[in-house]
CSV table of C-alpha atoms in Angstrom, one decimal:
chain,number,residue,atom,x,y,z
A,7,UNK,CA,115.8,84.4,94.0
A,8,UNK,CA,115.8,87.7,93.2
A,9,UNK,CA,112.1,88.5,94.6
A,10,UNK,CA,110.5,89.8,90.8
A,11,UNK,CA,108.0,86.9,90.3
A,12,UNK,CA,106.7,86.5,86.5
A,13,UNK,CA,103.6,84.3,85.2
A,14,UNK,CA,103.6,82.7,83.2
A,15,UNK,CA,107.3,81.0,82.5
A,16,UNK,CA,106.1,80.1,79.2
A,17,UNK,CA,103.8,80.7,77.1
A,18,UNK,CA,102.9,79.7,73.4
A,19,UNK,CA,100.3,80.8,71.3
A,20,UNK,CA,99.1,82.0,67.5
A,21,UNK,CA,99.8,84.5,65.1
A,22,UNK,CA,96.9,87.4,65.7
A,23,UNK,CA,96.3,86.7,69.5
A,24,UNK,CA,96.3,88.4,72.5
A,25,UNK,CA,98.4,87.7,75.8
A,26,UNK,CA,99.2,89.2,78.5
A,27,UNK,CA,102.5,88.8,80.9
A,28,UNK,CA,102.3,89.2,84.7
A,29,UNK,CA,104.5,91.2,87.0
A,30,UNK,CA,105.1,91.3,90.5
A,31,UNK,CA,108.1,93.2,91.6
A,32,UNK,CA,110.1,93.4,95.3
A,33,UNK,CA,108.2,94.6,97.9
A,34,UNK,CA,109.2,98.1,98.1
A,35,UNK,CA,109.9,98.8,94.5
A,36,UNK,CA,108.5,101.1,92.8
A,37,UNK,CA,109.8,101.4,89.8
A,38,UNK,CA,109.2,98.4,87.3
A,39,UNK,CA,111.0,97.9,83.8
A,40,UNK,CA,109.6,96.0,81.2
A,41,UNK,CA,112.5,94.4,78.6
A,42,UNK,CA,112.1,92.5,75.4
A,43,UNK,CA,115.5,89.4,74.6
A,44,UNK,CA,115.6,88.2,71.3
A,45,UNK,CA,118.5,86.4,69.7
A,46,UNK,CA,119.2,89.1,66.8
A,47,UNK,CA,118.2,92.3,68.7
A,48,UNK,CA,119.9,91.6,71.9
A,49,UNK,CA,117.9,93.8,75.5
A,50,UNK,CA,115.6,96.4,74.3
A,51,UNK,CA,113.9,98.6,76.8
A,52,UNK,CA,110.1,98.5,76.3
A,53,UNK,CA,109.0,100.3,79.2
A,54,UNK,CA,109.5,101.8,82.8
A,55,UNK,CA,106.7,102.4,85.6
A,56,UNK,CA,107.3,104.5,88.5
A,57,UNK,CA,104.5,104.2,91.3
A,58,UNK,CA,101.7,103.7,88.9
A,59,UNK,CA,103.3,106.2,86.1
A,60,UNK,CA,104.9,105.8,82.8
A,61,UNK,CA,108.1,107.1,83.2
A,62,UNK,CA,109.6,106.7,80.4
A,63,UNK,CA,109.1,105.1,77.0
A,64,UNK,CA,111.7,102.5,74.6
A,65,UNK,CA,111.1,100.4,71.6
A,66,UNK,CA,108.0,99.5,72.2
A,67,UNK,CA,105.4,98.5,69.4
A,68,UNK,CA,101.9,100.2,69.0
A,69,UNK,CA,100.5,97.2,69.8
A,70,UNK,CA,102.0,96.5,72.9
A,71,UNK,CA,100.8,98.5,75.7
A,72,UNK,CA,101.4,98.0,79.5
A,73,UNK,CA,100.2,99.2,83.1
A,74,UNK,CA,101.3,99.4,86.8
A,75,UNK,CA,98.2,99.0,88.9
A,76,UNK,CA,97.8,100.5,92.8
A,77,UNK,CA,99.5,97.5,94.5
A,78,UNK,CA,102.6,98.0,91.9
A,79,UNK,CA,102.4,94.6,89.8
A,80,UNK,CA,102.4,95.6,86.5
A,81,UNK,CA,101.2,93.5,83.3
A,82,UNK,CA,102.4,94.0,79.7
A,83,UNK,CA,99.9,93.2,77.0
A,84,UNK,CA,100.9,92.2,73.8
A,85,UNK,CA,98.4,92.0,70.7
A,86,UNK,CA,98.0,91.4,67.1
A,87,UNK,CA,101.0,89.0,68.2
A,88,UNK,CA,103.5,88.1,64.9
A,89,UNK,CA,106.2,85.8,64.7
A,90,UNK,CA,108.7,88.3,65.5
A,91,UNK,CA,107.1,88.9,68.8
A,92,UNK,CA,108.6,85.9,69.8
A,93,UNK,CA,111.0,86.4,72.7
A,94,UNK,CA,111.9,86.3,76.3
A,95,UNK,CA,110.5,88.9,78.1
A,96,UNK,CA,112.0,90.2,81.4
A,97,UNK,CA,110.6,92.3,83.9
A,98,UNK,CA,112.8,93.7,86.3
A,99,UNK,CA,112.2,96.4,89.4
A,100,UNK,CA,114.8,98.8,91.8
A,101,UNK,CA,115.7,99.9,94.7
A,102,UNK,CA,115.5,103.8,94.5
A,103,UNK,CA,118.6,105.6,93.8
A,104,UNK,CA,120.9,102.4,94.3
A,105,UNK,CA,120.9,101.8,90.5
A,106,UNK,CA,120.5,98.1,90.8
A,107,UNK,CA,118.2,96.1,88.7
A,108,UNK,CA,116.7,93.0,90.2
A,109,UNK,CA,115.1,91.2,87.6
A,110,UNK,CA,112.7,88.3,87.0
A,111,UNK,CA,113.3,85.1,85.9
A,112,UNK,CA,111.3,85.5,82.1
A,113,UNK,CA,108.3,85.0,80.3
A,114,UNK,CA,109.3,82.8,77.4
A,115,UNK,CA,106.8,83.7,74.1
A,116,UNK,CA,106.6,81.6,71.4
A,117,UNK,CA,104.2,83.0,68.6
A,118,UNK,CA,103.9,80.1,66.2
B,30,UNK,CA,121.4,110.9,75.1
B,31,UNK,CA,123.3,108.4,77.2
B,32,UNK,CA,124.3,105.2,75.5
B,33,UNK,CA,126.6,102.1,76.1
B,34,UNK,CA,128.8,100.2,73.9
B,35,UNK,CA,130.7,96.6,74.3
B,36,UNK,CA,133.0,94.7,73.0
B,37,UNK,CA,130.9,92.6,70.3
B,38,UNK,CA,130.8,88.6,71.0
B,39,UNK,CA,130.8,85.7,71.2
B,40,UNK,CA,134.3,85.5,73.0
B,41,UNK,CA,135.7,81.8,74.1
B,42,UNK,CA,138.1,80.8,76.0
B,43,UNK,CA,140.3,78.0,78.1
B,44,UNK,CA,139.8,77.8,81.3
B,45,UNK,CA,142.2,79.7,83.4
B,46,UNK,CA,142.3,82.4,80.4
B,47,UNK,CA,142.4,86.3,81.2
B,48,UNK,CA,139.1,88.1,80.4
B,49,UNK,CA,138.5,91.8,78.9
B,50,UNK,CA,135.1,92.1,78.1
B,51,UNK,CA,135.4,96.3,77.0
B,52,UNK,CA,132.7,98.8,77.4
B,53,UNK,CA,132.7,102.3,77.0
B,54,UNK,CA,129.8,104.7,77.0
B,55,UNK,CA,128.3,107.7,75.8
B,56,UNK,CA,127.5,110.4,78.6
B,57,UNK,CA,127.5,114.0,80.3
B,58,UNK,CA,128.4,114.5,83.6
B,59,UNK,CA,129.0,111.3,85.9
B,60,UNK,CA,126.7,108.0,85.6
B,61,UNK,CA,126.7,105.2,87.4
B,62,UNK,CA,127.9,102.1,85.5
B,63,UNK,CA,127.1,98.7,86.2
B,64,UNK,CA,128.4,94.9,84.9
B,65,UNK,CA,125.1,92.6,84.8
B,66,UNK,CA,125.4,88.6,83.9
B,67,UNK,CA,123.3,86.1,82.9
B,68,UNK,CA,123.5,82.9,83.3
B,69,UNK,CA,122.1,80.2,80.8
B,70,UNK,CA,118.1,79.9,81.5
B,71,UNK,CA,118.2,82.9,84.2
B,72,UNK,CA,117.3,86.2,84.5
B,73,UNK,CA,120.4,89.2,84.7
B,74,UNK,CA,121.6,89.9,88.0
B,75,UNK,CA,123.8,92.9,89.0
B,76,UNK,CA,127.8,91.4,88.8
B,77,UNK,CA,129.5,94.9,90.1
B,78,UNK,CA,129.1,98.3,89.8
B,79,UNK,CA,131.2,101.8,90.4
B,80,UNK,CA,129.0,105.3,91.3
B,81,UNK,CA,131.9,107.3,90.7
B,82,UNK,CA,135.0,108.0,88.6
B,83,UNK,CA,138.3,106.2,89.7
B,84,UNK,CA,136.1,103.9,91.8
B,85,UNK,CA,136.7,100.1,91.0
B,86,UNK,CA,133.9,98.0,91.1
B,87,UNK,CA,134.9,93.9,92.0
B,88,UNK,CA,132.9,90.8,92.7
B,89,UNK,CA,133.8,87.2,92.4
B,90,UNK,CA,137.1,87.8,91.0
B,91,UNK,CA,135.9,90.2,88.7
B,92,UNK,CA,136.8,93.9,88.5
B,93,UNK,CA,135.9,96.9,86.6
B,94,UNK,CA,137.2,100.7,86.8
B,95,UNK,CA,135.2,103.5,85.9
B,96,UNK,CA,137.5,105.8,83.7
B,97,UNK,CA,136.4,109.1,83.0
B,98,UNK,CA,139.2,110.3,80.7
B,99,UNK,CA,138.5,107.0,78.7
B,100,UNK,CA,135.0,106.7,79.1
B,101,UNK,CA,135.7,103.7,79.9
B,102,UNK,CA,134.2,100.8,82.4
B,103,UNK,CA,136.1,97.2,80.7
B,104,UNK,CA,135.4,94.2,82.7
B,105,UNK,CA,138.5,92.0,83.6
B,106,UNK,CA,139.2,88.4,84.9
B,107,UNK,CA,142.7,87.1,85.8
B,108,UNK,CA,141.5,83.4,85.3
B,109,UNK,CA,138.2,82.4,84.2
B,110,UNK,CA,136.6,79.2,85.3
B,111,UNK,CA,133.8,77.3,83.3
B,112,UNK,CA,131.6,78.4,85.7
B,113,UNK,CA,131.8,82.5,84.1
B,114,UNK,CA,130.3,80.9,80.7
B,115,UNK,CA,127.1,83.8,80.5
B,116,UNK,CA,126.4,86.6,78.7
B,117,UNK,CA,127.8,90.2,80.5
B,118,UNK,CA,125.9,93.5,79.8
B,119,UNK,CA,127.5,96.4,80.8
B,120,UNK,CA,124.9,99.2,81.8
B,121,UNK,CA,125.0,102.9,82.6
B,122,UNK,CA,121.9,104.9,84.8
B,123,UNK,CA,121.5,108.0,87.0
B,124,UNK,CA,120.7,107.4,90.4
B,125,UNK,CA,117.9,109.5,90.7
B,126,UNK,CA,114.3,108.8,91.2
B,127,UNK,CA,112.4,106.6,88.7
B,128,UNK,CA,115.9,106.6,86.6
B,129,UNK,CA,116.5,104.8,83.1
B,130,UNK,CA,119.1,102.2,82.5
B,131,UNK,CA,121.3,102.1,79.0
B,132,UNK,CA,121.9,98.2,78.7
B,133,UNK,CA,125.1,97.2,76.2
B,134,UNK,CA,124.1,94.5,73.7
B,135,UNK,CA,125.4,91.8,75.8
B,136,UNK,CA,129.0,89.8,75.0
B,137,UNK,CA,128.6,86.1,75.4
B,138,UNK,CA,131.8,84.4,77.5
B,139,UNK,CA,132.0,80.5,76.8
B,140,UNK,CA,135.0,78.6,78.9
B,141,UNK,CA,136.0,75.7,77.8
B,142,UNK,CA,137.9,73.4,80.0
């Protein structure tokens, strides 16, 4: 257990709607990583938080947007959703200046 | 900018087989580089890692040296067990404050008995 918790496991859902993907990092953590695994595109860094902030930007679509709120979960939304969308997503957090990633366990999307 | 690359997959092999998974990367000064695994239906997890040049990195059997004249950070294996099948991501970051992490595309290992 690595102590990132994600809701929900799975999900499935529509072409065109809305969902958003839960997470709540290790206590302590302040930085929080948002990363999108797809079969044909391999990891791709979405996003990163650092105590509420966006730190720093990846591949992430215009209609994906996320947040990290006061008590440092943080929740990826994801709209206008297409069939590509379709993925694993993986949130991870770390320890400050360690360089280690501890990361979730997925949120399976299945946009049918 | 700072950027990983690794030996392209999927690689297979008996069991008891030597493993080189190879990464080298793309950076100025002295990163941090990291091996991560994944394990079928998990999330990665952090394998080994090595802060500083000439510094080997090792964890269950594995081992990795970071090689600054090669740019180099290859992940090694005397005898793999069925166990290893996963996919291995080698990864690169700054340990500084709110730093960013440079992921490989990811080399799948399957070990066949």
């Amino acid at each position: 257990d690595s102590g990132v918790t994600q809701t929900p496991k799975h999900l499935i859902t529509a072409t065109g709607q809305r969902v958003t993907l839960r997470c709540s990092p290790r206590s302590g953590d302040l930085s929080v990583y948002w990363y999108q695994q797809s079969l044909d595109q391999g990891l791709q860094f979405l996003i990163q938080y650092y105590n509420g902030e966006e730190r720093a930007k990846g591949n992430i679509l215009e209609r994906f947007s996320a947040q990290q709120f006061p008590d440092l979960h943080s929740e990826l939304n994801l709209s206008s959703l297409e069939l590509g969308d379709s993925a694993l997503y993986f949130c991870a957090s770390s320890v400050e200046n360690t360089g280690e990633l501890f990361f979730g366990e997925g949120s399976r999307l299945t946009v049918l | 900018g700072d950027s990983v690359t690794q030996m392209e997959g999927p690689v297979t092999l008996s069991e008891e087989a030597f493993l080189t998974i190879n990464c080298t990367y793309t950076a100025t000064g002295y990163p941090s580089l990291f091996w991560y695994v994944q394990y079928p239906g998990e999330g990665l997890q952090l394998l080994l890692k090595a802060t500083k040049a000439d510094d080997k990195g090792s964890n269950k059997g594995f081992e990795a040296t970071y090689r600054k004249e090669t740019t180099s950070f290859h992940l090694e294996k005397g005898s793999v067990q069925v166990s290893d099948s996963a996919v291995y991501f080698c990864a690169l970051t700054r340990l500084r404050t709110g730093n960013q992490f440079y992921f490989g595309t990811g080399t799948s290992l399957t070990v066949i008995p």
